[in-house]
Each structure stands twice: as C-alpha cells, then as structure tokens.
Coordinates of C-alpha atoms in Angstrom, one line a residue:
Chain I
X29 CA -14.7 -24.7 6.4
X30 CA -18.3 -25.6 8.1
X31 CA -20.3 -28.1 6.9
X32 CA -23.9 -29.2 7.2
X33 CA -24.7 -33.4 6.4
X34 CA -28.4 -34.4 6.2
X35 CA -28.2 -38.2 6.1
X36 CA -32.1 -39.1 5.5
X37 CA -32.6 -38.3 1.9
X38 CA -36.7 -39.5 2.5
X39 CA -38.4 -39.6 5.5
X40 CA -42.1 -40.4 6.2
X41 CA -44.4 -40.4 8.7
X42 CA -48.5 -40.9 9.7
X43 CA -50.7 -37.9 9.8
X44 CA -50.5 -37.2 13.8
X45 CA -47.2 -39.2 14.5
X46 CA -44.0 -37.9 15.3
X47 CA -40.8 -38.1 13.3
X48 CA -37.3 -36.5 13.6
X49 CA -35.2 -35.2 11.1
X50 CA -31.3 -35.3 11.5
X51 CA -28.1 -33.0 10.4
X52 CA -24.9 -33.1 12.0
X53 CA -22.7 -29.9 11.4
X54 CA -18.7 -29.4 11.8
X55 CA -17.3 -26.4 12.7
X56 CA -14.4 -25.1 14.5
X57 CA -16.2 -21.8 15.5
X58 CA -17.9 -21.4 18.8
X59 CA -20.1 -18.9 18.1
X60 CA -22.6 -19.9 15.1
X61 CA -26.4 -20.1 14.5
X62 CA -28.3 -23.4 13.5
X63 CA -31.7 -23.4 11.3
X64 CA -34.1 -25.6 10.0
X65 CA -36.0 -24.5 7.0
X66 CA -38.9 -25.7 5.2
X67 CA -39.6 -26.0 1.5
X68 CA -42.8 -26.9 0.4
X69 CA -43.8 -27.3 -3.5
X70 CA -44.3 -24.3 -3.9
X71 CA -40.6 -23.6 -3.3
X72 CA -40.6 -20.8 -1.3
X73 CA -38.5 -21.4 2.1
X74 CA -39.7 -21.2 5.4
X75 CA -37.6 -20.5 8.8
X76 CA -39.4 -23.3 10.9
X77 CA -36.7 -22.6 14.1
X78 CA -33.2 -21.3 15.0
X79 CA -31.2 -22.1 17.9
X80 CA -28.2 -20.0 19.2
X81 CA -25.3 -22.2 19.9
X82 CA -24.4 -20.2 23.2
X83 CA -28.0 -21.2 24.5
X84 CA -28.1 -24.4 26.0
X85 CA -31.8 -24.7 26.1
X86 CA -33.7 -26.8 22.9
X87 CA -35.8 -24.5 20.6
X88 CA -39.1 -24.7 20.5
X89 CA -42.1 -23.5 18.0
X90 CA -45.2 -24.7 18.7
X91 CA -45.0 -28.4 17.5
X92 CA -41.3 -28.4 16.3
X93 CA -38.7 -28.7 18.6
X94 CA -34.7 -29.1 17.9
X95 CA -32.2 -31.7 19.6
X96 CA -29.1 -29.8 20.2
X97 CA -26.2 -31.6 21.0
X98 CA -23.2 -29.2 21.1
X99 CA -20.9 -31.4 21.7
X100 CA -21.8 -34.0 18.8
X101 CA -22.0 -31.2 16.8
X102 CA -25.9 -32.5 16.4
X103 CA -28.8 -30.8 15.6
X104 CA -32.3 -32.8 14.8
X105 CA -35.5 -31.5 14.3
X106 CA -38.3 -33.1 16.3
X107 CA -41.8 -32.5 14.1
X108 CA -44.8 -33.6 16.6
X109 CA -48.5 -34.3 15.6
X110 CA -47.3 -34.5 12.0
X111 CA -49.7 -33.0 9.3
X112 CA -50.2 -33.2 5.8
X113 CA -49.0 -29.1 5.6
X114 CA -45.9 -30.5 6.7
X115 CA -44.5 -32.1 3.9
X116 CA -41.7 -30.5 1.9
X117 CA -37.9 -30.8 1.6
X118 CA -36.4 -29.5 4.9
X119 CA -32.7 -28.3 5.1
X120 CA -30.5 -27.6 7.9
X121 CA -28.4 -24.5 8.0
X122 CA -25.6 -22.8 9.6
X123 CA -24.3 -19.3 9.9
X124 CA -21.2 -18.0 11.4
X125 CA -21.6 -16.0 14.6
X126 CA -18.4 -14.2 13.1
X127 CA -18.1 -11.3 11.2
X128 CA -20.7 -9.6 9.5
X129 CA -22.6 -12.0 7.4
X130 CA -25.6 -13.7 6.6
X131 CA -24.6 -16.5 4.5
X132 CA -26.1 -19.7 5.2
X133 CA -24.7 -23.4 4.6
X134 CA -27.2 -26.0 3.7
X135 CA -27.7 -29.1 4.1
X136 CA -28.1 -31.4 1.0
X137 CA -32.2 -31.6 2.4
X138 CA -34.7 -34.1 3.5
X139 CA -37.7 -34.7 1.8
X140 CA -40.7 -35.5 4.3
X141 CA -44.2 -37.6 2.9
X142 CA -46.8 -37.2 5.3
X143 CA -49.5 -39.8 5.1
X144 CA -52.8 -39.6 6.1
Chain E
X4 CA -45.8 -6.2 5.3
X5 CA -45.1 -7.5 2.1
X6 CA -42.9 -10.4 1.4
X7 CA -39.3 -10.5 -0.5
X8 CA -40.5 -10.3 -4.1
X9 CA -38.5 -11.7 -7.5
X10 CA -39.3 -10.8 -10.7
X11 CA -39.5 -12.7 -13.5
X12 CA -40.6 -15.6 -11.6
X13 CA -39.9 -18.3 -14.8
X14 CA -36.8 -17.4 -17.1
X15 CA -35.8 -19.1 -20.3
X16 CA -32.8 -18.3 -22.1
X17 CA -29.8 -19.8 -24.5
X18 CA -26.6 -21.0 -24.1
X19 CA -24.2 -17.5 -24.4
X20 CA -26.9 -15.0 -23.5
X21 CA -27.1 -13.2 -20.5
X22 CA -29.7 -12.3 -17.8
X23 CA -30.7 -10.4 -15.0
X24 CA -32.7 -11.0 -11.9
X25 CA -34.4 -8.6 -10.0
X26 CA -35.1 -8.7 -5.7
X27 CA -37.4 -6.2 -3.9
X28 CA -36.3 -7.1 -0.1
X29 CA -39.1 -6.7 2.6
X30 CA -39.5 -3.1 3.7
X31 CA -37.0 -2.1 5.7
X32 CA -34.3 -4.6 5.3
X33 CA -30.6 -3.8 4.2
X34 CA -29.4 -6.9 3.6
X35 CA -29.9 -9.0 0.5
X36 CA -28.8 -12.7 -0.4
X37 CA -28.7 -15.0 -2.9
X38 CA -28.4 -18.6 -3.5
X39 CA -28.5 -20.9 -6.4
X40 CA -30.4 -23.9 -5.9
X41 CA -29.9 -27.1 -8.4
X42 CA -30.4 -30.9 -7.9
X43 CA -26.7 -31.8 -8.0
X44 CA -25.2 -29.1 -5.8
X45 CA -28.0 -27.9 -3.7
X46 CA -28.4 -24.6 -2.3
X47 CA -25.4 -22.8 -2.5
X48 CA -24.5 -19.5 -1.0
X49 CA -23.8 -17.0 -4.3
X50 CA -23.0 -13.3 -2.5
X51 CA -24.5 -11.3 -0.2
X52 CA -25.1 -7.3 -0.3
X53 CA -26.0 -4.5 2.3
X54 CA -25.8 -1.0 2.0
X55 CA -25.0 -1.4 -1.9
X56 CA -21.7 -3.2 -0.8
X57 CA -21.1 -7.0 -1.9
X58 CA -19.9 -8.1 1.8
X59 CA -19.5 -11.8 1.3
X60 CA -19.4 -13.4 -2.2
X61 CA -19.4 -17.6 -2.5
X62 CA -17.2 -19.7 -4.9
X63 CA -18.7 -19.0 -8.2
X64 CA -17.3 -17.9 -11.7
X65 CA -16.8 -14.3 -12.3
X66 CA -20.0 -14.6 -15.1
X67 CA -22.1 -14.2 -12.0
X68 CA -22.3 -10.3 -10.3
X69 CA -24.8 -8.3 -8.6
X70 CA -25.3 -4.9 -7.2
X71 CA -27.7 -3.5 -4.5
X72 CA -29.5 -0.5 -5.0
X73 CA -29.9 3.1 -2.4
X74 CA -33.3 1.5 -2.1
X75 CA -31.9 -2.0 -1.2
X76 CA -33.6 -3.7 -4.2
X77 CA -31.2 -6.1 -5.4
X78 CA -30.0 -7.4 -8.9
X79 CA -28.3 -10.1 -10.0
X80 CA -27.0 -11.2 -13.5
X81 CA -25.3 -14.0 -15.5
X82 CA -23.4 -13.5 -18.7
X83 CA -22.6 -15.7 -21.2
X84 CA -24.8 -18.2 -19.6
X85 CA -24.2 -22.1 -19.7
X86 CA -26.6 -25.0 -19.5
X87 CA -25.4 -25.6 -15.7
X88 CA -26.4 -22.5 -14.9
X89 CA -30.1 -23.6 -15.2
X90 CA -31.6 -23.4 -11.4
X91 CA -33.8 -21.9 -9.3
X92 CA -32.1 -18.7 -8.1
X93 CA -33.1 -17.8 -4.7
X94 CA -33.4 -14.3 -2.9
X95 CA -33.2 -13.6 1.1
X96 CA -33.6 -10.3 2.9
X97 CA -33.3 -9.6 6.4
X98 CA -33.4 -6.3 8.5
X99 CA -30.2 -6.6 10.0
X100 CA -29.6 -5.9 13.7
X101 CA -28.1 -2.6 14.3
X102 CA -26.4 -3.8 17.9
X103 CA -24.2 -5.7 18.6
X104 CA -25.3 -9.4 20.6
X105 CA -28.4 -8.9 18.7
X106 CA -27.8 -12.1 16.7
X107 CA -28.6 -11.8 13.1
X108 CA -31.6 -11.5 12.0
X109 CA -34.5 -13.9 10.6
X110 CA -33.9 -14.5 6.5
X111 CA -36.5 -14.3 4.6
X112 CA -36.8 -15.8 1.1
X113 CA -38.7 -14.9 -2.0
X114 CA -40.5 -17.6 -4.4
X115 CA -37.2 -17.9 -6.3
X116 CA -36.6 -17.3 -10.4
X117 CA -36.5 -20.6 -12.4
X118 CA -33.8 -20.4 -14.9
X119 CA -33.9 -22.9 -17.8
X120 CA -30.9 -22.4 -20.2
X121 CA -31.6 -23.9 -23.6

C-alpha cells in the first residue's frame, strides 16, 4: 500500500522569505502522480502543483516549485517570496497512475504561519 | 464556471440517526469523490463514483454509501451515525480524460459539510 509522511507538523516563515515544505512517499508503482494542496481557513482545498513521476523535470507555478527526488521517493514543496495569503495547512498527495482512479492519499498536513 | 458545490454546508445530528450529503460536481465532470477529513485520521479517501458506478471505495464501515446521479450530482449518506463520525466531509470532481496518457485530471474540491454528531 502507498503512503504519504509529512514530517513538519508547523512550519513558519517571514513575509517575502522562502521556506520548503517536505513529504516523502513509498510506493512500489512506477507510474503515479504527486500533489501539493492548500488549505486555507476557509477549508476549501486548493491544487497548488502536480508533478508526473515519468517527468523528470521540477514543477513549477509561478512562485511554488516542487523538489522531486524519484529515487528518495521525495517530494518538497519550495514556496518563494512567501505571503500572508499563503498560510494554510498544506498536504501532499499521491495517486496511482494505475487503473482507473482518482483516489488520492494524503499526507497527515503541514500547517504554515506567515509572518509579516 | 462554477465551482463543486455541497449542500448543507454545517450539519448537526444525534448519535443513531442518519444523514445525507449532497455534491453538484463542476459542469461537465463525471467523476465524483469523497473524503472524510477529522483531526485524528486526516483526510481519508471514502469512495469514488463516475458514470453512476462506485469505481473505487476506501476502508470504511458499510454505514457509509453513496450513489451518483445521470446528472453526475453526487450523494452520500451515513446511517446510524456515531460520534466518530463527526468531520468535515469533503467533495472532489474532476472531468476525467477521455484518452488514454492523458493523465488524470485536476480534482477539484468543494467547501466541505461539517458534521457534528451529538
């Protein structure tokens, strides 16, 4: 079975710093799909980035960015000129490339404080 | 477009009754998901429908079933409900990709329902 581990529980950063989130997946399968959501107070989840495993090319969006370490089975989230819209819980996810599904394993989340 | 849509948005119920949650997907997506989302377990994957057929279901009692709809609205619903079953339930849609090596496609989530069970 696949799982997802987010280590940081809290993680903070300044208003226009840089911080990095971490999750480390394990999987036997060698084709999957790797996500980083967002969810703010408000609760509502947002896909920040997804990166194909097959691709071996980091994801990027603007100013997130993903570390993708195949290998390791690693997969952290780089969150650059950090602003106070960006604090929320953020989870990891992973979906089989196998089958016909869209089920998604978490992570356990990391909650990010942004301060100014 | 408009987003994935759940209705009611704040649910409170007692111990042994039963409910039923209700998700519009976003126009034109076939595939509906939901998850339960507590403090102790997280978000967990609950079962996943497209074209009105349960195609993947997660490890959860048999008090928790859902159906999808001709029009791909989703519903879900709980019977004899149990104070652990308090949580924010959480819908996804997504459109699908009709190809194959398309990759699957974006989920999108609604606001969630907040179920307190009393």
């Amino acid at each position: 079975a696949q799982t997802v581990t987010q280590s940081q529980p809290e993680m903070s950063v300044q208003e226009a710093e840089t911080v990095t989130l971490s999750c480390t997946y394990d999987t036997s399968e060698s084709d999957y799909y790797l996500f980083w959501y967002k969810q703010p107070p408000s609760r509502q989840m947002i896909l920040v980035i997804r990166q194909e495993a097959y691709k071996q090319q980091n994801a990027t969006e603007n100013r997130f960015s993903v570390n993708f370490q195949k290998a390791a089975k690693s997969f952290s989230l780089k969150i650059s000129d950090s602003q106070l819209g960006d604090a929320a819980m953020y989870f990891c996810a992973y979906r089989s490339g196998q089958g016909n599904t869209d089920k998604l394993i978490f992570g356990t989340g990391t909650r990010l404080q942004v301060f100014p | 477009k408009a987003g994935v849509t759940q209705t009611p948005r704040y649910l409170i119920k007692t111990r042994g009754q039963q409910v039923t949650l209700s998700c519009s997907p976003i126009s034109g997506h076939r595939s509906v998901s939901w998850y339960q989302q507590t403090p102790g377990q997280g978000l967990q994957f609950l079962f996943e429908y497209f074209s009105e057929t349960q195609r993947n279901k997660g490890n959860f009692p048999g008090r928790f079933s859902g159906r999808q709809f001709s029009n791909s609205r989703s519903e879900m619903n709980v019977s004899t409900l149990e104070l652990g079953d308090s949580a924010l339930y959480l819908c996804a849609s997504s459109q699908v990709a009709l190809l194959a090596g398309w990759g699957p496609d974006t989920q999108y989530f609604g606001p969630g329902t907040r179920l307190t069970v009393l």
